[in-house]
Amino acid sequence: MSRLDSFIRRACAQRDCLDLAARLVSNLPGPVLELGLGNGRTYDHLRERLPGREIYVFERRVAAHPDCVPDFPHLFLGDIRDTLPGVAARLGEGAAIAHADLGSGNPAADAALAEFVDAALPPLMKARGLIVSDQKLAPAGCEPIPLPAGIEPGRYYIFRVR
């Protein structure tokens, strides 16, 4: 498969998983955590799908389209291992959705970051909240939920907090 075809499949899987997550938490209050801003496409998509929700973004350094950069109170800059642990008090309540788009293509680095996210995210989530990820996770106290039709296993992941 060409890299372009792989990117298109990944982007479609990401969109379909985020759309499913938004529908599943429509009656579950709480903010959204966006781990990895990138160029801001998924942040923009989440703003559109979940209007009125606070979205807290964690990014090492901003390189997004100017229209897709959150305001300062909702943007945490720096290594996620430093910025994510201190956010619980700021949230006020658990998050309804956390979207982790942190894959770098480096298997060792991705595995280490996934291990951190596995431990760090569940305490920040509310019961029945969803963790959506581009990386294979095994977050404690969570169960995988079926992916939308047409998404190949291993392309994207969704977990529900028990």
CSV table of C-alpha atoms in Angstrom, one decimal:
chain,number,residue,atom,x,y,z
A,1,MET,CA,0.0,0.0,0.0
A,2,SER,CA,1.4,3.4,-0.9
A,3,ARG,CA,2.1,5.9,1.9
A,4,LEU,CA,-0.7,8.1,0.5
A,5,ASP,CA,-3.2,5.3,0.7
A,6,SER,CA,-2.1,4.5,4.2
A,7,PHE,CA,-2.5,8.1,5.2
A,8,ILE,CA,-6.0,8.3,3.7
A,9,ARG,CA,-7.1,5.1,5.5
A,10,ARG,CA,-5.6,6.4,8.8
A,11,ALA,CA,-7.4,9.8,8.4
A,12,CYS,CA,-10.7,8.2,7.6
A,13,ALA,CA,-10.4,5.8,10.6
A,14,GLN,CA,-9.5,8.8,12.8
A,15,ARG,CA,-12.5,10.8,11.7
A,16,ASP,CA,-14.9,7.8,12.0
A,17,CYS,CA,-13.7,6.9,15.5
A,18,LEU,CA,-13.9,10.6,16.6
A,19,ASP,CA,-17.4,10.9,15.2
A,20,LEU,CA,-18.5,7.7,17.0
A,21,ALA,CA,-16.9,8.9,20.2
A,22,ALA,CA,-18.7,12.2,19.9
A,23,ARG,CA,-22.1,10.4,19.4
A,24,LEU,CA,-21.5,8.0,22.3
A,25,VAL,CA,-20.7,10.8,24.8
A,26,SER,CA,-23.4,13.2,23.6
A,27,ASN,CA,-25.2,12.9,27.0
A,28,LEU,CA,-22.1,12.6,29.1
A,29,PRO,CA,-20.9,16.0,30.3
A,30,GLY,CA,-17.2,16.8,30.6
A,31,PRO,CA,-14.3,18.3,28.7
A,32,VAL,CA,-12.2,16.8,26.0
A,33,LEU,CA,-8.5,16.1,26.1
A,34,GLU,CA,-6.6,16.3,22.8
A,35,LEU,CA,-3.1,14.8,23.2
A,36,GLY,CA,-1.1,16.0,20.2
A,37,LEU,CA,-2.3,19.1,18.2
A,38,GLY,CA,-0.2,18.5,15.1
A,39,ASN,CA,-1.6,20.8,12.4
A,40,GLY,CA,-4.9,21.1,14.3
A,41,ARG,CA,-7.2,19.1,12.0
A,42,THR,CA,-8.6,16.8,14.7
A,43,TYR,CA,-8.8,19.6,17.2
A,44,ASP,CA,-10.9,21.5,14.7
A,45,HIS,CA,-13.0,18.4,14.0
A,46,LEU,CA,-13.7,17.9,17.7
A,47,ARG,CA,-14.7,21.6,18.1
A,48,GLU,CA,-17.2,21.1,15.3
A,49,ARG,CA,-18.6,17.8,16.6
A,50,LEU,CA,-18.7,18.8,20.3
A,51,PRO,CA,-19.7,22.5,20.3
A,52,GLY,CA,-19.6,24.1,23.7
A,53,ARG,CA,-17.2,21.6,25.3
A,54,GLU,CA,-14.0,22.7,26.7
A,55,ILE,CA,-11.1,21.1,24.8
A,56,TYR,CA,-7.7,21.0,26.5
A,57,VAL,CA,-4.8,20.4,24.1
A,58,PHE,CA,-1.3,19.1,25.0
A,59,GLU,CA,1.4,19.7,22.5
A,60,ARG,CA,5.2,19.9,22.6
A,61,ARG,CA,5.3,22.9,20.3
A,62,VAL,CA,2.6,24.5,18.2
A,63,ALA,CA,2.9,24.1,14.4
A,64,ALA,CA,-0.9,24.2,13.7
A,65,HIS,CA,-2.9,26.3,11.3
A,66,PRO,CA,-3.5,29.6,13.1
A,67,ASP,CA,-7.3,29.0,13.1
A,68,CYS,CA,-6.7,25.7,14.9
A,69,VAL,CA,-4.8,26.8,17.9
A,70,PRO,CA,-6.6,26.8,21.2
A,71,ASP,CA,-6.5,29.8,23.5
A,72,PHE,CA,-3.8,29.9,26.2
A,73,PRO,CA,-5.9,28.6,29.1
A,74,HIS,CA,-6.7,25.4,27.0
A,75,LEU,CA,-3.2,24.8,25.7
A,76,PHE,CA,-0.5,23.0,27.6
A,77,LEU,CA,2.9,23.3,26.0
A,78,GLY,CA,5.8,21.0,26.6
A,79,ASP,CA,6.4,17.3,27.0
A,80,ILE,CA,3.2,15.5,27.8
A,81,ARG,CA,4.9,13.6,30.6
A,82,ASP,CA,5.3,16.9,32.3
A,83,THR,CA,2.1,18.7,31.4
A,84,LEU,CA,-0.6,15.9,31.6
A,85,PRO,CA,-0.2,14.8,35.3
A,86,GLY,CA,-1.0,18.3,36.7
A,87,VAL,CA,-4.2,18.9,34.7
A,88,ALA,CA,-6.7,17.0,37.0
A,89,ALA,CA,-7.3,20.1,39.3
A,90,ARG,CA,-7.9,22.3,36.2
A,91,LEU,CA,-10.5,19.9,34.7
A,92,GLY,CA,-12.8,20.1,37.7
A,93,GLU,CA,-14.4,16.9,36.5
A,94,GLY,CA,-13.3,13.9,34.5
A,95,ALA,CA,-13.0,14.1,30.7
A,96,ALA,CA,-15.7,12.6,28.5
A,97,ILE,CA,-13.2,12.0,25.7
A,98,ALA,CA,-9.5,11.8,25.4
A,99,HIS,CA,-8.0,11.6,21.9
A,100,ALA,CA,-4.3,10.5,21.8
A,101,ASP,CA,-2.7,11.1,18.5
A,102,LEU,CA,0.9,10.7,19.5
A,103,GLY,CA,2.4,8.2,17.2
A,104,SER,CA,5.8,9.2,15.8
A,105,GLY,CA,6.6,6.2,13.6
A,106,ASN,CA,9.4,5.2,16.0
A,107,PRO,CA,8.3,1.9,17.6
A,108,ALA,CA,10.4,2.2,20.7
A,109,ALA,CA,9.4,5.8,21.4
A,110,ASP,CA,5.7,5.1,20.6
A,111,ALA,CA,5.7,2.1,23.0
A,112,ALA,CA,7.2,4.2,25.8
A,113,LEU,CA,4.7,7.0,25.3
A,114,ALA,CA,1.8,4.5,25.1
A,115,GLU,CA,2.9,3.1,28.5
A,116,PHE,CA,2.8,6.6,30.0
A,117,VAL,CA,-0.6,7.3,28.5
A,118,ASP,CA,-2.0,3.9,29.7
A,119,ALA,CA,-1.2,5.0,33.3
A,120,ALA,CA,-1.9,8.8,33.1
A,121,LEU,CA,-5.2,8.9,31.2
A,122,PRO,CA,-7.7,6.7,33.2
A,123,PRO,CA,-7.5,8.8,36.4
A,124,LEU,CA,-8.4,11.9,34.3
A,125,MET,CA,-11.5,10.3,32.7
A,126,LYS,CA,-15.0,10.1,34.0
A,127,ALA,CA,-16.9,6.8,34.1
A,128,ARG,CA,-18.2,5.8,30.7
A,129,GLY,CA,-15.8,8.3,29.0
A,130,LEU,CA,-13.9,7.2,25.9
A,131,ILE,CA,-10.2,7.1,25.1
A,132,VAL,CA,-9.5,7.2,21.3
A,133,SER,CA,-6.0,6.5,20.2
A,134,ASP,CA,-3.8,5.9,17.2
A,135,GLN,CA,-1.6,3.7,19.4
A,136,LYS,CA,-2.4,0.3,20.9
A,137,LEU,CA,-3.1,0.9,24.5
A,138,ALA,CA,-4.2,-1.2,27.5
A,139,PRO,CA,-5.5,1.4,29.9
A,140,ALA,CA,-6.4,0.0,33.3
A,141,GLY,CA,-10.1,0.0,34.1
A,142,CYS,CA,-11.1,0.3,30.5
A,143,GLU,CA,-12.6,-2.0,27.9
A,144,PRO,CA,-12.2,-1.9,24.1
A,145,ILE,CA,-15.3,-1.1,22.1
A,146,PRO,CA,-16.0,-2.1,18.6
A,147,LEU,CA,-14.6,0.2,15.9
A,148,PRO,CA,-16.9,1.7,13.2
A,149,ALA,CA,-17.5,-0.5,10.2
A,150,GLY,CA,-14.8,-0.7,7.7
A,151,ILE,CA,-11.9,0.1,10.0
A,152,GLU,CA,-9.2,-2.5,10.0
A,153,PRO,CA,-8.2,-3.8,13.5
A,154,GLY,CA,-5.0,-2.2,14.6
A,155,ARG,CA,-5.6,1.0,12.6
A,156,TYR,CA,-7.2,2.9,15.5
A,157,TYR,CA,-8.5,2.1,19.0
A,158,ILE,CA,-11.4,3.1,21.3
A,159,PHE,CA,-11.7,2.2,25.0
A,160,ARG,CA,-14.6,2.9,27.4
A,161,VAL,CA,-13.7,3.7,31.0
A,162,ARG,CA,-15.7,1.4,33.4
